[in-house]
mmCIF file of C-alpha atoms in Angstrom:
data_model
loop_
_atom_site.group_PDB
_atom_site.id
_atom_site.type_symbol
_atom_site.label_atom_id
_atom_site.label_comp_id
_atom_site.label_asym_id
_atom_site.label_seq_id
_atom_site.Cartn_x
_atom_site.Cartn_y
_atom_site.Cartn_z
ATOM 1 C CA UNK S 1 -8.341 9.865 15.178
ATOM 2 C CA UNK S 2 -5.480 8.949 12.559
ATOM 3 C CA UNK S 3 -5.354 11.002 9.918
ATOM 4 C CA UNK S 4 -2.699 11.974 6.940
ATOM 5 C CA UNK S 5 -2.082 15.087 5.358
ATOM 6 C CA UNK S 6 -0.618 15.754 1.575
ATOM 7 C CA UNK S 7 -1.090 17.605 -1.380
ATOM 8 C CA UNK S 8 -3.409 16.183 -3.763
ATOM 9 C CA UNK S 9 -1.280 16.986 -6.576
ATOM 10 C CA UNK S 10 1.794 18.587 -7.579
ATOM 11 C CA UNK S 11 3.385 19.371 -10.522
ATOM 12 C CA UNK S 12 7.588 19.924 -11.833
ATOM 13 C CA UNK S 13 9.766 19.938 -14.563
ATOM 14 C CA UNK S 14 12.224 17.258 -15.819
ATOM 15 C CA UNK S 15 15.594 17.735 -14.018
ATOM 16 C CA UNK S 16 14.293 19.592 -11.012
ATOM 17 C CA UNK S 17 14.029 19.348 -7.715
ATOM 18 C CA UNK S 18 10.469 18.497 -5.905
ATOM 19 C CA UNK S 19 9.641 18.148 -2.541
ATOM 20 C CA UNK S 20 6.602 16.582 -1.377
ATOM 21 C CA UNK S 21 5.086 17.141 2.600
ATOM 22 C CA UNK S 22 3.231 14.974 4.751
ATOM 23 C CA UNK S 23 1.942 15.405 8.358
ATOM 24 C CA UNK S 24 0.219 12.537 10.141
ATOM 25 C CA UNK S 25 -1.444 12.272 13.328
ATOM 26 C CA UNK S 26 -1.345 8.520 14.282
ATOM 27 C CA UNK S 27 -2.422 6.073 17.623
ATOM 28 C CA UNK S 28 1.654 5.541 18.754
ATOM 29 C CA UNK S 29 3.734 5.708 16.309
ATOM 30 C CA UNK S 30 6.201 3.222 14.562
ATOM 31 C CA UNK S 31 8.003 4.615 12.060
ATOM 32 C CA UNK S 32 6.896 6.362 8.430
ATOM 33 C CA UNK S 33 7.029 4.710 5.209
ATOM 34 C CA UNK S 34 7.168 5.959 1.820
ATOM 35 C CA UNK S 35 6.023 4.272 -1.218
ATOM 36 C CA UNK S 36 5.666 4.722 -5.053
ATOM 37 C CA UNK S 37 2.744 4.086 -6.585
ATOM 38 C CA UNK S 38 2.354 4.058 -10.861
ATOM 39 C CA UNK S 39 -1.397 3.837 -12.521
ATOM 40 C CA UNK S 40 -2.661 0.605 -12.257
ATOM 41 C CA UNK S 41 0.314 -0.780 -10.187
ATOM 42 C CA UNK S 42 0.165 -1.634 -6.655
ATOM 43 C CA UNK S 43 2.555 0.601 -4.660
ATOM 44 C CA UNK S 44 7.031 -0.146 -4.027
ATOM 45 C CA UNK S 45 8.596 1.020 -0.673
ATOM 46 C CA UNK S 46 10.655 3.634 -1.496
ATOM 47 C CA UNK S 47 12.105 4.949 2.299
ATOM 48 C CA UNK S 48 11.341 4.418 5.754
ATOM 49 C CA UNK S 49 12.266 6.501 8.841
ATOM 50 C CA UNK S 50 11.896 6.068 12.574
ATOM 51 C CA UNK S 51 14.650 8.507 13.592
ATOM 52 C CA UNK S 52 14.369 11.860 13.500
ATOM 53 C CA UNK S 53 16.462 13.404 10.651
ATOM 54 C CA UNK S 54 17.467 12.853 6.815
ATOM 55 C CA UNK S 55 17.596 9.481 4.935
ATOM 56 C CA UNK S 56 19.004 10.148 1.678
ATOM 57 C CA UNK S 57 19.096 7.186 -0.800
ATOM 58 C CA UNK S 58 20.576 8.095 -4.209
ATOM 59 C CA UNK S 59 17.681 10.679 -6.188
ATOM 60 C CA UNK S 60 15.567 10.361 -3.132
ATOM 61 C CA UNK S 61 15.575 11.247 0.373
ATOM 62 C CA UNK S 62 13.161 10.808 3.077
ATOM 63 C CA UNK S 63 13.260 13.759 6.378
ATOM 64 C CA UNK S 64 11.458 12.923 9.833
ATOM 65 C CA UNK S 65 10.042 15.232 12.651
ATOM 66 C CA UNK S 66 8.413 12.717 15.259
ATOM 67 C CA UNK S 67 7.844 16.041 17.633
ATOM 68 C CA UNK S 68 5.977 17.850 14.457
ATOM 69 C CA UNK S 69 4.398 14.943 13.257
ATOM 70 C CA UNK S 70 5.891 16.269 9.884
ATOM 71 C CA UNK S 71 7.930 14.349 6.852
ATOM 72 C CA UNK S 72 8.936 15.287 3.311
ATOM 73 C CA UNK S 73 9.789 13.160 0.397
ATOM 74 C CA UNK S 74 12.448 14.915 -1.637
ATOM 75 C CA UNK S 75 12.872 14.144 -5.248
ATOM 76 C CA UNK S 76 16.229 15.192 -7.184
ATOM 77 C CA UNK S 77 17.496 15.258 -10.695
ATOM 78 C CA UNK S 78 13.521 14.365 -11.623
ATOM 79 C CA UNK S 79 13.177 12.126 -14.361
ATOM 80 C CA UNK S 80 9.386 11.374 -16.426
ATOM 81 C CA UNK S 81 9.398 8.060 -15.074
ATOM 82 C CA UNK S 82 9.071 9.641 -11.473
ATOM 83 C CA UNK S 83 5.328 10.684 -12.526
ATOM 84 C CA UNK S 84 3.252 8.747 -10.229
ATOM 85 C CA UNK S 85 1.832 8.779 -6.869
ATOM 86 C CA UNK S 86 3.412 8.729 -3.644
ATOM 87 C CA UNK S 87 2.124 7.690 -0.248
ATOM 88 C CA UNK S 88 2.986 8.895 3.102
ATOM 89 C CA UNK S 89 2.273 5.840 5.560
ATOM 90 C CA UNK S 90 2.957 6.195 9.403
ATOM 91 C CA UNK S 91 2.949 2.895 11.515
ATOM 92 C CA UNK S 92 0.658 3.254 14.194
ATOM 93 C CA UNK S 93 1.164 1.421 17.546
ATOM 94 C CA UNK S 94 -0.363 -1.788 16.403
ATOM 95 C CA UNK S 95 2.701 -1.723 13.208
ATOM 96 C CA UNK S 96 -0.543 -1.259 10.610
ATOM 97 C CA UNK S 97 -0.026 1.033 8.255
ATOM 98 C CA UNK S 98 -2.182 4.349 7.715
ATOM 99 C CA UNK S 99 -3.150 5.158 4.172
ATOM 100 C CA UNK S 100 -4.066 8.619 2.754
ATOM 101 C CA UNK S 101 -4.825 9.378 -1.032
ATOM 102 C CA UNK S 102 -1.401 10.437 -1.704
ATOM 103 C CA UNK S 103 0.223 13.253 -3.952
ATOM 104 C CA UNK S 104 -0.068 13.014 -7.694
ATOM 105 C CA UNK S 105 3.367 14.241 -8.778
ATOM 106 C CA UNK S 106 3.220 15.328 -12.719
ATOM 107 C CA UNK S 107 6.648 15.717 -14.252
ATOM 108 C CA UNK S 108 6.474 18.071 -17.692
ATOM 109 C CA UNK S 109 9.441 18.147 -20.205
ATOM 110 C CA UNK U 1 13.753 -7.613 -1.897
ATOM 111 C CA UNK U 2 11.235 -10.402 -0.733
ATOM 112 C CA UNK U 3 8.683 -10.713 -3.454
ATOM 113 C CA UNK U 4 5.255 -11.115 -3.523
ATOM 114 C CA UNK U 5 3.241 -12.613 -6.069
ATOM 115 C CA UNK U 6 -0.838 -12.109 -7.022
ATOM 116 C CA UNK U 7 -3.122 -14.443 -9.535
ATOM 117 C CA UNK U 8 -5.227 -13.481 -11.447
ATOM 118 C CA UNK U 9 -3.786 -10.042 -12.567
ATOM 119 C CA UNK U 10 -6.621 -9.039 -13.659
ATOM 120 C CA UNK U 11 -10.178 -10.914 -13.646
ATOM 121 C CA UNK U 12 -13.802 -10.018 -15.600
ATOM 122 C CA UNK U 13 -16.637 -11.847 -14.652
ATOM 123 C CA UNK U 14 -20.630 -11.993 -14.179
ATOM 124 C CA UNK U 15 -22.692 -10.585 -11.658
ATOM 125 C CA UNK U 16 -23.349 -12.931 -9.452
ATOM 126 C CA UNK U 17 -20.327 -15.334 -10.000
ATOM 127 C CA UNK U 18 -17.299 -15.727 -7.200
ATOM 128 C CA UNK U 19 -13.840 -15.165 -8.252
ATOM 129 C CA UNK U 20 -10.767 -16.115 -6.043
ATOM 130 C CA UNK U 21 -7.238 -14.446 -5.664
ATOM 131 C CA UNK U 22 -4.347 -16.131 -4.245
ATOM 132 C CA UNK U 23 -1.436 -13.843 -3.276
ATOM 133 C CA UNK U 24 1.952 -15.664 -2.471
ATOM 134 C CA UNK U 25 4.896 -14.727 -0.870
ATOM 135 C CA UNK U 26 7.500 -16.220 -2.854
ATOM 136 C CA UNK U 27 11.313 -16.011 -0.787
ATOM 137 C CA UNK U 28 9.681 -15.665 2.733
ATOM 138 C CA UNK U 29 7.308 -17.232 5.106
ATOM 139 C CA UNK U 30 4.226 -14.618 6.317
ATOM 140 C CA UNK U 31 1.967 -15.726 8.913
ATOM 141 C CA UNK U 32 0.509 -12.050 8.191
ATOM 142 C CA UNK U 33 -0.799 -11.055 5.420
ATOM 143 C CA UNK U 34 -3.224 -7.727 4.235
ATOM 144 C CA UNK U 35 -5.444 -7.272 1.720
ATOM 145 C CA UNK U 36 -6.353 -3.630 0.386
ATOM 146 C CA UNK U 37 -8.640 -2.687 -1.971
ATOM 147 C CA UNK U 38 -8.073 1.007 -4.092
ATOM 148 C CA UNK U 39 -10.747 3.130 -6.385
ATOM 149 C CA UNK U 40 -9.665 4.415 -9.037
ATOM 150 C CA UNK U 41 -7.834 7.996 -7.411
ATOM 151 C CA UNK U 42 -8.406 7.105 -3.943
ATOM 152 C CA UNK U 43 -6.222 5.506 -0.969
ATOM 153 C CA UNK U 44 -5.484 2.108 0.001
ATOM 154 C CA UNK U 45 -8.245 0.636 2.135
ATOM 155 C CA UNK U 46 -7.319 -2.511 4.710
ATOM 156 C CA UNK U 47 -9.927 -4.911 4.153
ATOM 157 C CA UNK U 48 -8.596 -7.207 6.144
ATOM 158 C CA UNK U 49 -5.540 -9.417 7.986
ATOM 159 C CA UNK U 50 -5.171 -12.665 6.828
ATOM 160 C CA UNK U 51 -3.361 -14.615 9.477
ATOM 161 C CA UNK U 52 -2.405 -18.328 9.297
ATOM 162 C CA UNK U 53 -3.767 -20.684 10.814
ATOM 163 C CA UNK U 54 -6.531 -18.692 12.384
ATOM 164 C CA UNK U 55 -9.583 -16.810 11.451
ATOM 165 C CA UNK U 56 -9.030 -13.538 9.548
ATOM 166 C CA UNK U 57 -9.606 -9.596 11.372
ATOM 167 C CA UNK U 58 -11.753 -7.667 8.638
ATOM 168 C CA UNK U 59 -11.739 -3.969 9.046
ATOM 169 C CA UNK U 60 -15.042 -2.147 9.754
ATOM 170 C CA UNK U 61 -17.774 -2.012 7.097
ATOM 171 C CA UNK U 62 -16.367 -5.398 5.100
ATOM 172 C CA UNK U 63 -18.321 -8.288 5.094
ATOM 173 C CA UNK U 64 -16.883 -11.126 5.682
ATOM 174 C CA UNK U 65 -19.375 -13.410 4.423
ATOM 175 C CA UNK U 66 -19.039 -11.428 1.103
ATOM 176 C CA UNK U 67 -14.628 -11.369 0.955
ATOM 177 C CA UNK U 68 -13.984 -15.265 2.433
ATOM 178 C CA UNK U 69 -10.165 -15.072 3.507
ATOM 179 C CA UNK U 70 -8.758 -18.190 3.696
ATOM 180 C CA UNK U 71 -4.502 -18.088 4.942
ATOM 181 C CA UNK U 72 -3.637 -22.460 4.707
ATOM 182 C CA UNK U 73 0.102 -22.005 4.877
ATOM 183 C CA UNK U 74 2.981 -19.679 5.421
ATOM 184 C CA UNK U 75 2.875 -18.506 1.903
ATOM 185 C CA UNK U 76 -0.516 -18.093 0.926
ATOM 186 C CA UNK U 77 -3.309 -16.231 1.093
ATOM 187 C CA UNK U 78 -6.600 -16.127 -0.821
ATOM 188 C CA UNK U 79 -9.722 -13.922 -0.957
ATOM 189 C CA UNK U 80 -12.843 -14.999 -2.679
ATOM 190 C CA UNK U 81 -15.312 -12.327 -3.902
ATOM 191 C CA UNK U 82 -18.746 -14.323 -3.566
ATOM 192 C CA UNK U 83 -21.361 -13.232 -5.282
ATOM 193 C CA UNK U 84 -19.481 -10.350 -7.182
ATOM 194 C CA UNK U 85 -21.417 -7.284 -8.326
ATOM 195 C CA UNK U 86 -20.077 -4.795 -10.250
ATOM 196 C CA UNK U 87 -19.478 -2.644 -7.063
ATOM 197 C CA UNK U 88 -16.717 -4.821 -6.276
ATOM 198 C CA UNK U 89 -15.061 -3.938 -9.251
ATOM 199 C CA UNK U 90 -12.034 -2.513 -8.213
ATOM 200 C CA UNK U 91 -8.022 -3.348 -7.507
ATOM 201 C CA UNK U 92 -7.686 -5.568 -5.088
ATOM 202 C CA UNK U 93 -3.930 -5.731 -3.685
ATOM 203 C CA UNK U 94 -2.123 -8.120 -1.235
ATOM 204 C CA UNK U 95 0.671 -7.195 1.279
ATOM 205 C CA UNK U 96 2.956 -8.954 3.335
ATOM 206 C CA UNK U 97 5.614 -8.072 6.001
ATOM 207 C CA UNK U 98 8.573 -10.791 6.575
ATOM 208 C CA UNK U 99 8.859 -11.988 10.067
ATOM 209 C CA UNK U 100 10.643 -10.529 12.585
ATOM 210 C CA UNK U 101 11.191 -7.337 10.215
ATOM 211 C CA UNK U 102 9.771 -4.349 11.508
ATOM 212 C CA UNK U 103 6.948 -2.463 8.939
ATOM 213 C CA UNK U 104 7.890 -2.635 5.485
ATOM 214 C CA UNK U 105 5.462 -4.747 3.634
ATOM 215 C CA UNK U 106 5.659 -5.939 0.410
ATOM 216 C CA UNK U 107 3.168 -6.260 -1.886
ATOM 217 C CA UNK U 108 1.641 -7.925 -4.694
ATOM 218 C CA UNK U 109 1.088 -6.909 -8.251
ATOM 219 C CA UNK U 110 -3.062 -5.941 -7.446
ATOM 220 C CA UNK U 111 -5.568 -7.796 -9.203
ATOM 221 C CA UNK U 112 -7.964 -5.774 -11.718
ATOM 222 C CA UNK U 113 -11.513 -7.170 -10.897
ATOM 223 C CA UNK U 114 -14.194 -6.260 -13.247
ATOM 224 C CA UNK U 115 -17.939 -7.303 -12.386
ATOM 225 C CA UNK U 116 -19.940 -7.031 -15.498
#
């Protein structure tokens, strides 16, 4: 079966650093997406790997392990507008995306 | 970015009524598009695959007598909620990936449906 793996929830303080994990067990694989999503919004692409290795776009960067099945978002310089959810979505073979709940990041002064 | 646009944002209506929701991609043609619905603190769920010009793929468990797809051109898409109860009330959100791009979709702004 396909299946994604994050914490529910985290939690970290203004100016910090944050990593969030994800592992995924997918039908072929196509890539891994991460998106933003606020309350009542509907979700904005934030990174997307296919390679193994780091993608590092300005505050954020994005790390890939196809052999592990394994990525991490990583959050720098947090701000409060960074509290939100984010989703972990690998591409399965037939390029539809797989869903979990996400991770509830909570940013505190 | 392409850009993806959803009406209404947000919809209340009777038990028993239909409502419809158009999502458009506005800066790129999409003979694909997805519609999700999301509970309040719970994942995206495909409802379905619009695709144009041909008859929609609904995921397991969604009735598609109940969420009418409907994709008549290369930049829109429309689900109608027939019969609403307020079961369906929840966020309904449309995607879209532009052609020959590999994965990243785009998506709409959700629509807020509320069944009374």
């Amino acid at each position: 079966g396909q299946n994604i793996d994050q914490p529910t929830e985290m939690t970290a303080t203004e100016g910090a650093i944050v990593q969030i994990n994800c592992t995924y067990q997918t039908s072929g694989f196509n890539g891994l997406f991460w998106y933003q999503q606020h309350a009542g919004e509907a979700p904005t692409f934030l990174s997307y790997n296919v390679l193994d290795g780091l993608e590092e776009k300005g505050r954020f960067s994005s790390f890939l392990s196809r052999s592990k099945g394994y990525s991490y978002l990583l959050l720098k310089e947090l701000q409060m507008k960074d509290s939100a959810s984010y989703l972990c979505a690998p591409m399965d073979s037939n390029y539809q995306l797989i869903w979990g709940a996400g991770t509830k990041l909570i940013i505190k002064p | 970015g392409a850009v993806v646009s959803q009406h209404p944002s947000w919809v209340i209506c009777k038990s028993g009524t239909s409502v419809k929701i158009e999502c458009r991609s506005l800066d790129f043609q999409a003979t694909t598009m997805f519609w999700y619905r999301q509970f309040p603190k719970q994942s995206l769920m495909l409802m379905a695959t619009s695709n144009e010009g041909s008859k929609a793929t609904y995921e397991q468990g969604v009735e598609k007598d109940k969420f009418l797809i409907n994709h008549a051109s290369l930049t829109l898409s429309t689900l109608t909620v027939t019969s609403a109860h307020p079961e369906d009330s929840s966020f309904y959100i449309c995607s879209a990936p532009p052609e020959r791009e590999v994965g990243e979709q785009f998506f709409g702004p959700g629509t807020r449906l509320t069944v009374l």
